[in-house]
Structures are given as structure tokens and as C-alpha cells.
Amino acid sequence: MHDDRARMSYEMNHQQLADTHHPTTENEQPLQSACLLPCPAPQVEISKSLLSSVAMLRLLLF
């Protein structure tokens, strides 16, 4: 059960990340396509955002 909740919120966070890095015209695309598109932002920024959202998830779930 925890895994499902974690996965859903992770995907939501990832979609928000993708939305911030891509023009609004691409927001209609499914999550997988958004992940495959190259983001203009440096990889380090994305990693930091993912790490912080994972940390938040850990606080919420555990």
C-alpha cells in the first residue's frame, strides 16, 4: 500500500517537474513522453528537486 501511494505522489511530483521545465504546449503529453524530452535546466537542478521531493515523501510516509 505504501508503495502505491509513494509511486503515485512520485509521479505527480515528476509531472510537476516536467511542467516547470517544458513549454505549456507539451503539458498535454503523457508522463513518459515528458520524461523523455530533454529539459533545458541542468541535470543537477532536477536531481536536487527529485532528492528534496523524495525526502518530503519519506517524511510523509515513514
Coordinates of C-alpha atoms in Angstrom, one line a residue:
M1 CA 0.0 0.0 0.0
H2 CA 2.8 2.4 0.9
D3 CA 4.5 1.6 -2.4
D4 CA 1.4 2.6 -4.4
R5 CA 1.0 5.9 -2.5
A6 CA 4.7 6.6 -2.9
R7 CA 4.6 5.8 -6.6
M8 CA 1.6 8.0 -7.2
S9 CA 2.9 11.0 -5.4
Y10 CA 6.3 10.5 -7.0
E11 CA 4.7 10.5 -10.5
M12 CA 2.8 13.6 -9.6
N13 CA 6.0 15.4 -8.4
H14 CA 7.7 14.2 -11.6
Q15 CA 4.9 15.6 -13.7
Q16 CA 5.2 19.0 -11.9
L17 CA 8.9 18.9 -12.5
A18 CA 8.3 18.3 -16.2
D19 CA 5.7 21.0 -16.4
T20 CA 8.1 23.6 -14.9
H21 CA 10.8 22.7 -17.5
H22 CA 8.7 22.4 -20.6
P23 CA 6.6 24.8 -22.6
T24 CA 2.8 24.6 -21.9
T25 CA 2.2 23.1 -25.3
E26 CA 3.9 19.9 -24.1
N27 CA 2.0 19.6 -20.9
E28 CA -0.8 17.6 -22.6
Q29 CA 1.6 14.8 -23.3
P30 CA 1.6 11.7 -21.1
L31 CA 4.2 11.4 -18.3
Q32 CA 6.5 9.0 -20.2
S33 CA 6.9 11.5 -23.1
A34 CA 7.6 14.3 -20.8
C35 CA 10.3 12.3 -19.1
L36 CA 12.0 11.5 -22.5
L37 CA 12.1 15.1 -23.6
P38 CA 15.4 16.9 -22.8
C39 CA 14.9 19.6 -20.2
P40 CA 16.7 22.9 -20.7
A41 CA 17.5 23.1 -17.0
P42 CA 20.8 21.5 -15.8
Q43 CA 20.6 17.9 -14.6
V44 CA 21.9 18.9 -11.2
E45 CA 18.9 21.1 -10.5
I46 CA 16.5 18.3 -11.5
S47 CA 18.4 15.9 -9.2
K48 CA 18.2 18.3 -6.3
S49 CA 14.4 18.7 -6.8
L50 CA 13.9 15.0 -7.0
L51 CA 16.0 14.4 -3.9
S52 CA 14.1 17.0 -2.0
S53 CA 10.7 15.6 -3.1
V54 CA 11.9 12.1 -2.1
A55 CA 12.9 13.4 1.3
M56 CA 9.5 15.0 1.7
L57 CA 7.9 11.7 0.7
R58 CA 9.9 9.9 3.3
L59 CA 8.8 12.4 6.0
L60 CA 5.2 11.9 5.0
L61 CA 5.2 8.1 4.7
F62 CA 7.5 7.0 7.4

